XYZ file of C-alpha atoms in Angstrom:
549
model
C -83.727 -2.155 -96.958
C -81.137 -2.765 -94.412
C -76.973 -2.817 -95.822
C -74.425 -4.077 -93.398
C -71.698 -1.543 -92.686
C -68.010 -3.191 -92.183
C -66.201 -2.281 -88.734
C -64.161 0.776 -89.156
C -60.287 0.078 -89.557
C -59.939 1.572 -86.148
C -62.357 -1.685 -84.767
C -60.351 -3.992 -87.094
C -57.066 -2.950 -85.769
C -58.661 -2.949 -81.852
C -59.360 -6.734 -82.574
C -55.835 -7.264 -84.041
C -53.906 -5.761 -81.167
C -56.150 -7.490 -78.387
C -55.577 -10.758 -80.661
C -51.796 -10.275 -80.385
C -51.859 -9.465 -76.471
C -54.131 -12.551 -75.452
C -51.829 -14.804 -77.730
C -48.150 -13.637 -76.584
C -49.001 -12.597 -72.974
C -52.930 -13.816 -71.305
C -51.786 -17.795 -73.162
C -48.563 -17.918 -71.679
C -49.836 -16.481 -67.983
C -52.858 -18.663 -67.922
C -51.225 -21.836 -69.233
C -48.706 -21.318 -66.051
C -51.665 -20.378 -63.289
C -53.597 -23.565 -64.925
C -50.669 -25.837 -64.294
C -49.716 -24.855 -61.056
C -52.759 -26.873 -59.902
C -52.154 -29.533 -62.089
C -51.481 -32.485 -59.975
C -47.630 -34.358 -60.429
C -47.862 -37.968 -61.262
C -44.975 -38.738 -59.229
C -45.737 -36.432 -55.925
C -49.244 -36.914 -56.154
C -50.063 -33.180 -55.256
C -50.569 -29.407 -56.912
C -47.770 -27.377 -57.009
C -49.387 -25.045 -54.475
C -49.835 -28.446 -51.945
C -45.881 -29.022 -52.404
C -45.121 -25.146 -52.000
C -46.457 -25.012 -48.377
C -45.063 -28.111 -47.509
C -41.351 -27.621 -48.129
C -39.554 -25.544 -45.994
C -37.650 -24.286 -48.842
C -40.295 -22.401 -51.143
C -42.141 -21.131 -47.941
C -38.393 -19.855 -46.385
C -37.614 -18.731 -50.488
C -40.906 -16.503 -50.364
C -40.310 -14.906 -46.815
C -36.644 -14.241 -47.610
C -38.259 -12.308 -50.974
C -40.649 -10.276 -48.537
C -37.953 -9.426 -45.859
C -35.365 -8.401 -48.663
C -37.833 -6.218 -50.803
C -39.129 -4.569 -47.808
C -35.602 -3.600 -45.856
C -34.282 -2.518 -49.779
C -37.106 -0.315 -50.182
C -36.695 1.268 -46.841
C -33.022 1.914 -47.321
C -33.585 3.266 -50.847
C -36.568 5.433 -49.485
C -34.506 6.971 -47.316
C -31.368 7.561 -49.054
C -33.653 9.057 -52.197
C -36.155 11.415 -50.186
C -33.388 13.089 -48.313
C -31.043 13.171 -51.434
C -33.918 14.646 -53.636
C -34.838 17.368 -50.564
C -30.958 18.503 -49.856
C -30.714 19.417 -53.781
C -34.074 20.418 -54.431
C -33.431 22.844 -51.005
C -30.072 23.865 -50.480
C -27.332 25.217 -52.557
C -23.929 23.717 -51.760
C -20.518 23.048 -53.419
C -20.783 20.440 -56.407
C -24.973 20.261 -56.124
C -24.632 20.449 -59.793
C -22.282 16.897 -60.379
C -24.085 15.561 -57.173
C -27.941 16.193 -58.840
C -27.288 14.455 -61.831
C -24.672 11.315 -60.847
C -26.994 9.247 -59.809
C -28.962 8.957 -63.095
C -25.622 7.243 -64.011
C -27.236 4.236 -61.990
C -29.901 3.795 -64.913
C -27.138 3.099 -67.604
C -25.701 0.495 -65.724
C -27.352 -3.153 -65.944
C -28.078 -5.145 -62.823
C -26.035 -7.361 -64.231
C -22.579 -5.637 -64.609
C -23.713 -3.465 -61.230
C -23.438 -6.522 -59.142
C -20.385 -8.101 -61.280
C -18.288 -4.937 -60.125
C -19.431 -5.089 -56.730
C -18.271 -8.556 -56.236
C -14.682 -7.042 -57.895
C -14.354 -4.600 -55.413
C -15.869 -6.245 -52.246
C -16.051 -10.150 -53.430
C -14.076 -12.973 -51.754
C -10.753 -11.290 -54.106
C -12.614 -8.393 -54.597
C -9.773 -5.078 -54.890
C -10.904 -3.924 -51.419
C -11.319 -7.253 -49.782
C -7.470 -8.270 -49.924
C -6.152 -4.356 -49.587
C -8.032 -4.051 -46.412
C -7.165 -8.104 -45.420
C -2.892 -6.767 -46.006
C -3.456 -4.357 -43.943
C -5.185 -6.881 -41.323
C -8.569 -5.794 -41.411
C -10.630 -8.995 -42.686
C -14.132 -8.088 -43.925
C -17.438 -10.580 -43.281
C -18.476 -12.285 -46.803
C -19.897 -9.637 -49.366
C -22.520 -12.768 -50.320
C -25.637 -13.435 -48.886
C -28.070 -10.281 -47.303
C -25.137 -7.932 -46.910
C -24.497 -7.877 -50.431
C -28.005 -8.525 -51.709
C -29.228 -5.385 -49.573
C -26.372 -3.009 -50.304
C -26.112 -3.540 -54.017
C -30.152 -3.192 -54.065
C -30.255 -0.361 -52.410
C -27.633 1.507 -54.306
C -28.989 0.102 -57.629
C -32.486 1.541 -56.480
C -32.529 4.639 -54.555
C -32.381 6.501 -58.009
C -36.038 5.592 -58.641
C -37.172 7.692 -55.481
C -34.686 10.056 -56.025
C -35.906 10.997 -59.452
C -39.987 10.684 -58.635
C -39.379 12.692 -55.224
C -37.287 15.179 -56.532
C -39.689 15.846 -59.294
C -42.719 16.212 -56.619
C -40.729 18.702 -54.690
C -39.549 20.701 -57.565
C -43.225 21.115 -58.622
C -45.001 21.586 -55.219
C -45.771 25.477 -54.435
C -43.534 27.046 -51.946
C -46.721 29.979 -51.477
C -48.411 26.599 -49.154
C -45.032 26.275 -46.644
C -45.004 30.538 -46.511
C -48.492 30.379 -45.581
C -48.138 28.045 -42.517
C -45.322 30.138 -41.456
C -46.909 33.461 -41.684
C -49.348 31.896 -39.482
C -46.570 30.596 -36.862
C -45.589 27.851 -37.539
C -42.243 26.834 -37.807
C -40.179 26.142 -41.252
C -39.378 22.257 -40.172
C -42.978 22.072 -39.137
C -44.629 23.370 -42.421
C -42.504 21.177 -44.127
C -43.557 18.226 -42.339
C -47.287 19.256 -42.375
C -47.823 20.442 -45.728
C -45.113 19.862 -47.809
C -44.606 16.039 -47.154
C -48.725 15.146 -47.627
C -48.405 16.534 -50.926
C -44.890 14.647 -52.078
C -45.938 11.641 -50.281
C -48.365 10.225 -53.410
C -44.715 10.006 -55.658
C -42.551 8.923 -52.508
C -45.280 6.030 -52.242
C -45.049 5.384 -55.925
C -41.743 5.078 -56.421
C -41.249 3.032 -53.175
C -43.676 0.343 -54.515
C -41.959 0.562 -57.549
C -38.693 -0.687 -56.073
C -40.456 -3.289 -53.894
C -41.576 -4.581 -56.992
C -38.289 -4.361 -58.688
C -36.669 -6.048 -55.813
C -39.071 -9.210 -56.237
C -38.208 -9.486 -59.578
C -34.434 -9.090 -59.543
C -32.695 -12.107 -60.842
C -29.256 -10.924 -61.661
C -28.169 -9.407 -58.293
C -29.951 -12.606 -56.850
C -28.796 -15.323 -58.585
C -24.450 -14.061 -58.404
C -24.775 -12.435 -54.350
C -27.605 -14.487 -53.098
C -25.766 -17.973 -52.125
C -27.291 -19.438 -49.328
C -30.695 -17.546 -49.407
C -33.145 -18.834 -50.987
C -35.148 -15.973 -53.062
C -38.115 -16.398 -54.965
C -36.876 -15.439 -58.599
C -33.780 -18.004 -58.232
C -35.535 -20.517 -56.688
C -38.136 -20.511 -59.663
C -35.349 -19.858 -62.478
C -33.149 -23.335 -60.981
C -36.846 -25.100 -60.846
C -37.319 -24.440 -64.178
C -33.936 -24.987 -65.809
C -33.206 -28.098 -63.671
C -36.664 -29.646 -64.768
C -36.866 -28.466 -68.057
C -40.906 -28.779 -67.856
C -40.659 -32.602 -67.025
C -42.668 -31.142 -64.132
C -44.194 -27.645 -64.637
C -46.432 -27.443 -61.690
C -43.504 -25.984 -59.245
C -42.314 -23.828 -61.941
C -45.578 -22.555 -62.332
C -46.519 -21.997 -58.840
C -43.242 -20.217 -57.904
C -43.984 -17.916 -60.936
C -47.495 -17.699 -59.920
C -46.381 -16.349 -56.497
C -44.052 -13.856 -58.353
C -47.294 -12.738 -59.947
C -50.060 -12.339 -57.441
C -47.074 -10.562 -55.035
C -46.371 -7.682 -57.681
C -49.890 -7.751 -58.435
C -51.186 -7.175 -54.977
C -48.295 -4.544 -54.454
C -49.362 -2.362 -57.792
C -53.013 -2.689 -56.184
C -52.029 -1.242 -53.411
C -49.860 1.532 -55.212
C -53.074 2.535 -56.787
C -55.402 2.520 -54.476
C -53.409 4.503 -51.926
C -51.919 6.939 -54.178
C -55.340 7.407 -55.843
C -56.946 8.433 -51.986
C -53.621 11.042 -51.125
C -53.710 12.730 -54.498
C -53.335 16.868 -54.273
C -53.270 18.732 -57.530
C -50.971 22.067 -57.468
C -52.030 24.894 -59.857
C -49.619 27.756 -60.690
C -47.163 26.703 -58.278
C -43.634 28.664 -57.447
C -40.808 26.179 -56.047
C -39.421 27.298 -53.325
C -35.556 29.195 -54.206
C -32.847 26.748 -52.723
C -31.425 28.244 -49.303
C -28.023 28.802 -49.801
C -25.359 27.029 -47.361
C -21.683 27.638 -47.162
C -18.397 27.395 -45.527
C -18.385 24.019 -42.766
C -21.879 23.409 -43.356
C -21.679 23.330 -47.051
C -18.206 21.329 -47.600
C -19.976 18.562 -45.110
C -23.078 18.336 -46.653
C -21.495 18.165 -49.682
C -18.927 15.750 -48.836
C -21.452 13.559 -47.140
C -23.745 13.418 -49.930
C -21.246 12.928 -52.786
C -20.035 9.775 -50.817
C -23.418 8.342 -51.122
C -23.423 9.061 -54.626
C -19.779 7.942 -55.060
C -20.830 4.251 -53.612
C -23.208 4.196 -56.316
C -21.780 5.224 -59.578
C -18.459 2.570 -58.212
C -19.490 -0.153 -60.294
C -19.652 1.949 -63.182
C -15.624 3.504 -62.485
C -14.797 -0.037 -62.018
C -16.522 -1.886 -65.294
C -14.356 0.722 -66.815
C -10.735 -0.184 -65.181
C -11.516 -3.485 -65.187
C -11.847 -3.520 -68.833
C -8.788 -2.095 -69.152
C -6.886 -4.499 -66.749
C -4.890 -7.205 -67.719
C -6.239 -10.152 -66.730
C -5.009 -14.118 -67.090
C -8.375 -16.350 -66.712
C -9.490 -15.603 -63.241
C -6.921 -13.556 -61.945
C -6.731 -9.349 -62.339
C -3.449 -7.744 -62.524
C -4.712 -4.473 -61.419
C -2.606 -1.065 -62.131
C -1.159 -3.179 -65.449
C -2.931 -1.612 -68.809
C -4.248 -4.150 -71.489
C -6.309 -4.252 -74.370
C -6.429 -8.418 -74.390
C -10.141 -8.043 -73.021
C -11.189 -5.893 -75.738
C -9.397 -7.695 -78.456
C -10.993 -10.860 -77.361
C -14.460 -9.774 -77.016
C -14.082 -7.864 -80.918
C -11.907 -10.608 -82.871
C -12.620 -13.757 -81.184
C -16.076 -13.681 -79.723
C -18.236 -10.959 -81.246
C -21.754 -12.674 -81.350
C -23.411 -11.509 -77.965
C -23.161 -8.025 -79.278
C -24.199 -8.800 -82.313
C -27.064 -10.657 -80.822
C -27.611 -8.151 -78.774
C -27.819 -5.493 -81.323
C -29.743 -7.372 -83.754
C -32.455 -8.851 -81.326
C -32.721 -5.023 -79.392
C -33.475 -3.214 -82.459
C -35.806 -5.758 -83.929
C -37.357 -5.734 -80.284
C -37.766 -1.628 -80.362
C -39.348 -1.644 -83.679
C -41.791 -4.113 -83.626
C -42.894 -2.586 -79.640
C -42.950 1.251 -80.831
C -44.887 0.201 -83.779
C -47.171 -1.496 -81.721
C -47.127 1.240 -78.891
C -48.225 3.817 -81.851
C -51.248 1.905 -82.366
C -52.373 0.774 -79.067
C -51.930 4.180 -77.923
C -53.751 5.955 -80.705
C -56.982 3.081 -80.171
C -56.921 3.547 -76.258
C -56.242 7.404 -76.318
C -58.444 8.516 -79.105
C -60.513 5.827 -80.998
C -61.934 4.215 -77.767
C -64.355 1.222 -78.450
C -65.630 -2.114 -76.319
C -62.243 -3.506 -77.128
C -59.533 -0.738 -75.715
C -60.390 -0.782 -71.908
C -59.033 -4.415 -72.474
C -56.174 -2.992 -74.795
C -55.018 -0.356 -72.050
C -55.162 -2.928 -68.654
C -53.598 -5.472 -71.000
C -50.421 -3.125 -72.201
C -50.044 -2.157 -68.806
C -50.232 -5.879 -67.345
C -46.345 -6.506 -68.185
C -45.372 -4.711 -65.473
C -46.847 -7.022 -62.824
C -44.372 -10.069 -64.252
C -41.252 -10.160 -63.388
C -38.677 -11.512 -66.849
C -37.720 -15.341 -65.271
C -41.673 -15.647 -64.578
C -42.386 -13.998 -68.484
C -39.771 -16.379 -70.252
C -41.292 -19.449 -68.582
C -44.728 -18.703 -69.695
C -43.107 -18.169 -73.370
C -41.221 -21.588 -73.407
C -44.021 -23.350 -71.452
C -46.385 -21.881 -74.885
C -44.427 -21.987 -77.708
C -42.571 -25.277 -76.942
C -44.495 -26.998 -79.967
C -47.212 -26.485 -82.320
C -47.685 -23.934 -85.142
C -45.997 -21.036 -83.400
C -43.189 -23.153 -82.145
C -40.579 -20.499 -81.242
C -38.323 -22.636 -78.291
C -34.831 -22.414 -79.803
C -35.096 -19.828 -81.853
C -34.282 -15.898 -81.585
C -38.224 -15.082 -82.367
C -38.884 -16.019 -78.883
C -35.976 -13.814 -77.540
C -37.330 -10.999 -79.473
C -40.858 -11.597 -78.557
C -40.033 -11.524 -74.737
C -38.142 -8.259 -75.290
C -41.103 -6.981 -77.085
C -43.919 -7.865 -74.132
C -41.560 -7.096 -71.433
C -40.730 -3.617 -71.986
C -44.196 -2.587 -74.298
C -45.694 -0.486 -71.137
C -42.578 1.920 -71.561
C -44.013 2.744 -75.019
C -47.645 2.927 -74.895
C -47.292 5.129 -71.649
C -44.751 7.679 -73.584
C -46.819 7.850 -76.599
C -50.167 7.525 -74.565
C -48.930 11.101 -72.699
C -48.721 12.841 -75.854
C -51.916 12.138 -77.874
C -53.894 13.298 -74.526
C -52.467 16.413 -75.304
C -53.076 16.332 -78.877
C -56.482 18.206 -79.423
C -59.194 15.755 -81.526
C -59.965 19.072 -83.391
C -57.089 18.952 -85.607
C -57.510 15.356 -86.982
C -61.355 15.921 -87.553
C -60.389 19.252 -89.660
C -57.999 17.229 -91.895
C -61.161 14.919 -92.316
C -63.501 16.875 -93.037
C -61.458 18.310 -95.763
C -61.408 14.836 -97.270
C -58.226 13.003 -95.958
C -59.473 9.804 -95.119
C -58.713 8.664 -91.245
C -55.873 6.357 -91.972
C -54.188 8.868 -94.100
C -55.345 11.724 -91.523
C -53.507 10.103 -88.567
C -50.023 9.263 -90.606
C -50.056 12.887 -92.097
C -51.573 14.682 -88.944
C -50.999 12.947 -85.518
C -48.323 10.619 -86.225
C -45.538 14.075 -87.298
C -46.934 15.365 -83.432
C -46.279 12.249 -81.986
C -42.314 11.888 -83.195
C -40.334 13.382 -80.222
C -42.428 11.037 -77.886
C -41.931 7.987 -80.460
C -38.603 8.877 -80.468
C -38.197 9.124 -76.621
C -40.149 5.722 -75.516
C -37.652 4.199 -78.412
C -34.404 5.296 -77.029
C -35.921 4.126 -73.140
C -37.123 0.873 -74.667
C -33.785 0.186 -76.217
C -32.103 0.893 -73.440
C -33.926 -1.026 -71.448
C -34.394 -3.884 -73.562
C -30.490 -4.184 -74.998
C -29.825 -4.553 -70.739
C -32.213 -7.622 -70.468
C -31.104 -10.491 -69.201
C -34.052 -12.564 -66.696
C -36.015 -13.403 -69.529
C -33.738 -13.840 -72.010
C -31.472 -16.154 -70.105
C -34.211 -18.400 -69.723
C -35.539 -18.605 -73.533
C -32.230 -18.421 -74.888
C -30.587 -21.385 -77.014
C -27.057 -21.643 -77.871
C -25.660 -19.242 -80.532
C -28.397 -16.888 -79.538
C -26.290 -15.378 -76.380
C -26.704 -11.653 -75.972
C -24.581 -9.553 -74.229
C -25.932 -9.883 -70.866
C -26.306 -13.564 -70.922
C -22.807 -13.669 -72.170
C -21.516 -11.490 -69.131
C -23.640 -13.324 -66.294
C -21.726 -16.882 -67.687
C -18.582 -15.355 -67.697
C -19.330 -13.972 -63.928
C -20.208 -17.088 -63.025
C -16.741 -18.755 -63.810
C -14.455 -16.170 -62.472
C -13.890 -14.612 -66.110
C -14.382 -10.828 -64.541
C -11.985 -9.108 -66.883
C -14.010 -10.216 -70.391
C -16.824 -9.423 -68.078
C -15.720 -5.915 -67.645
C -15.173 -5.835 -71.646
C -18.524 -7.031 -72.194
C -19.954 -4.624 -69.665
C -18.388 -1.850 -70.882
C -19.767 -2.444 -74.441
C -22.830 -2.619 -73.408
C -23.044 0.535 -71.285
C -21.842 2.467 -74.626
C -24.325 0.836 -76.437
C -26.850 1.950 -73.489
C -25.580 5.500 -73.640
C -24.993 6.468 -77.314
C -29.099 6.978 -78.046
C -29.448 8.784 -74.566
C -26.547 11.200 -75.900
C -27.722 11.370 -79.262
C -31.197 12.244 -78.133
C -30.612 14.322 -75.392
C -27.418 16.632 -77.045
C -28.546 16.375 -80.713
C -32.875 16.336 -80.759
C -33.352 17.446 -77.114
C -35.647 15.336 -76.180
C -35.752 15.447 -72.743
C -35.924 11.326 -71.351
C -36.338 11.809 -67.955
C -39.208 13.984 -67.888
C -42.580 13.059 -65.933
C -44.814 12.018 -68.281
């Protein structure tokens, strides 16, 4: 006599979260590949046909290329020699100068490029000081903003993965070449830099990828080029899916470029990979008088250009300021007031639609984790490429898949804040599953399988076991998902409906007609609303965020 056994809960739940990511992320990216070869009525081609026959999308896609490749140079260089001079060397102010430029991450792209355009726009403080004094400077707009606001938005992401890689390669490996003769700048260039290279790759790709994605630096500096992300965000809003094919095809360029880039992340990275055991890091040389101030004073001017949109947001909010005009060096609190008494709802939009976002995506995070980690089936391979798979879509090219989806039928969402939450959710879900995947691989299987064999049932074994482990991750890919997902503006501003502004939406309109004082208010909100968890978890639980994990 045979009995049929139900799937365990751990299958049932593997079926449920692989339901959830083929509904709310493969639908909406197939349903955009599949109609970017759907052929328009009235053009009488495919949206890949019309792509390489206007100049425009074929000049909009090379402009992409040339930008994210010069950006990543520039930030590559300015991050591996920042991240070797204070991993190295002690100087005057290394301590202020190490940790300013994490001040970069608080800071939305958003409100970055809103306080560049204040200091260096067409009225920009610095434009008309230097233009009284007779010095006229070439329009900020266009690639000379574009690649300077970029690169100083960026460099922080090779900073941070280079510095790490230094900090834990063994100094014993540089001695060694030297005892042998050769040469300090010579060891470091044939031993050290093989070894680093894997994270200076990395996080090099990573901003190449970040660069094809921006939308808010491109959409308020770019002008008259043409870049990918804009080009596909004006498709789609001045089309309204009337005709999705070009929509679809611009996104599905967005796509396959990431795609092929993280390809090529892993596949070099995976050939250069060194593993260092027991390693010492080498003690920083010490360098003083002439030498030091310079050094110093050379590298705290990069860092200064990068933390300036942050010390402006903060005047600016500050500044009195009569529609488009700023008063600057006269005090006011008429931003403020404005933002708080007559126009609260972006924050409270914001607030509401972030927190619902880092719920539901920790929750989810938890349990994809746990299946992929430590209840692996047929289903979790799919799970973990899945989870993983938002990073490869850039927000404008996620919200059109959404609203191209959930337009009509039973999970009609166009219009309403689910689909704003929902976007947040997908978007930034990798940032959780990776935090809480790091943990459980260090969590031994042994403890959960004592608690069951001493009759907790598995369910109950993981909430009163694992799950109390697990907390200072949860708590850490929470505070890094909110955020990151409080900042968002590329998908939201294109699923958003009226009366469902966040604060970034609300801060990219007001950019766009001249309104850079409530800007600055808005900003500034939003950076304390950014920075509060980081303090709270850093000062009060110690978690530490910006770990490698």
């Amino acid at each position: 006599m045979t009995t049929n056994r139900l799937p365990s809960v751990w299958v049932m739940l593997s079926f449920v979260a692989l339901a959830l990511l083929v509904v709310f992320l493969v639908w909406p990216l197939f349903n955009i590949l599949a109609a970017s070869f759907a052929v328009d009525r009235a053009a009488g081609q495919t949206g890949w046909a019309r792509l390489f026959a206007d100049a425009k999308y074929v000049r909009a896609v090379t402009n992409t290329l040339v930008l994210g490749v010069v950006v990543t140079a520039l930030a590559t260089a300015i991050g591996v020699t920042l991240a070797f001079v204070t991993a190295r060397f002690e100087f005057r102010l290394k301590g202020l100068i190490t940790i300013l430029p994490l001040t970069t991450l608080i800071v939305p792209e958003v409100i970055a490029a809103q306080t560049w355009l204040m200091l260096l726009g067409n009225n920009g403080i610095l434009t008309r000081t230097l233009s009284a004094a007779g010095i006229d400077l070439p329009s900020f707009y266009g690639w000379p903003g574009l690649i300077v606001v970029m690169t100083f938005i960026y460099y922080t992401y090779v900073y941070m993965g280079t510095l790490a890689a230094i900090k834990g390669f063994d100094a014993q490996l540089e001695e060694a070449a030297q005892s042998l003769g050769t040469s300090p700048g010579e060891s470091t260039l044939r031993v050290m830099i093989p070894v680093v290279m894997p994270a200076i790759l990395a996080s090099s790709l990573l901003v190449f990828t970040l660069v094809v994605g921006n939308f808010a630096v491109a959409t308020l500096l770019g002008h008259q080029v043409q870049l990918l992300s804009v080009l596909t965000y004006l498709t789609f809003n001045a089309e309204m899916g009337s005709d999705p094919a070009m929509q679809s095809t611009l996104a599905s360029v967005s796509i396959a470029i990431v795609a092929a880039t993280l390809f090529v992340q892993r596949f070099v990275v995976g050939r250069k990979r060194y593993e260092i055991t027991q390693g010492r890091t080498a003690r920083p040389g010490r360098i003083a008088g002439l030498r030091s101030v310079l050094l110093a004073g050379g590298i705290f001017l990069v860092v200064l250009v990068s933390i300036l949109p942050l010390l402006t947001l903060v005047v600016g909010a500050f500044t009195l300021s009569r529609g488009p005009v700023m008063h600057w060096g006269k005090f006011s609190l008429g931003s403020i007031e404005r933002m708080f008494v007559t126009d609260p709802g972006p924050l409270i939009n914001s607030l509401t639609f972030a927190a619902t976002a880092t719920t539901i995506g920790i929750a989810f995070a938890v349990v994809a984790s746990y299946l992929v980690v430590k209840k692996k089936n047929l289903l979790t391979p799919a799970i973990d490429y899945l989870s993983m798979l938002p990073l490869a879509i850039s927000g404008t090219v996620l919200g059109i898949g959404l609203v191209m989806t959930f337009n009509t039928g039973v999970l009609a969402m166009t219009g309403t804040a689910a689909i704003i939450v929902t976007a947040y959710v997908i978007r930034r879900m990798p940032f959780g599953v990776r935090n809480a995947s790091s943990t459980l691989y260090n969590i031994p299987s042994s403890i959960e399988e004592a608690s069951i064999s001493l009759g907790v049932p598995p369910v109950r074994s993981f909430f009163k076991v694992v799950l109390p482990i697990m907390v200072p991750a949860i708590a850490a890919a929470a505070v890094v998902t909110w955020t990151t997902t409080v900042a968002e503006l590329s998908a939201s501003v294109v699923v958003y409906s009226a009366g469902l502004e966040t604060a970034p939406i609300q801060i990219f309109r007001l950019i766009d007609t001249g309104l850079a004082g409530r800007a600055s208010a808005y900003g500034l909100a939003l950076v304390i609303m950014i920075l509060a968890p980081i303090l709270i978890a850093t000062r009060w639980f110690k978690l530490d965020l910006f770990q490698s994990r």
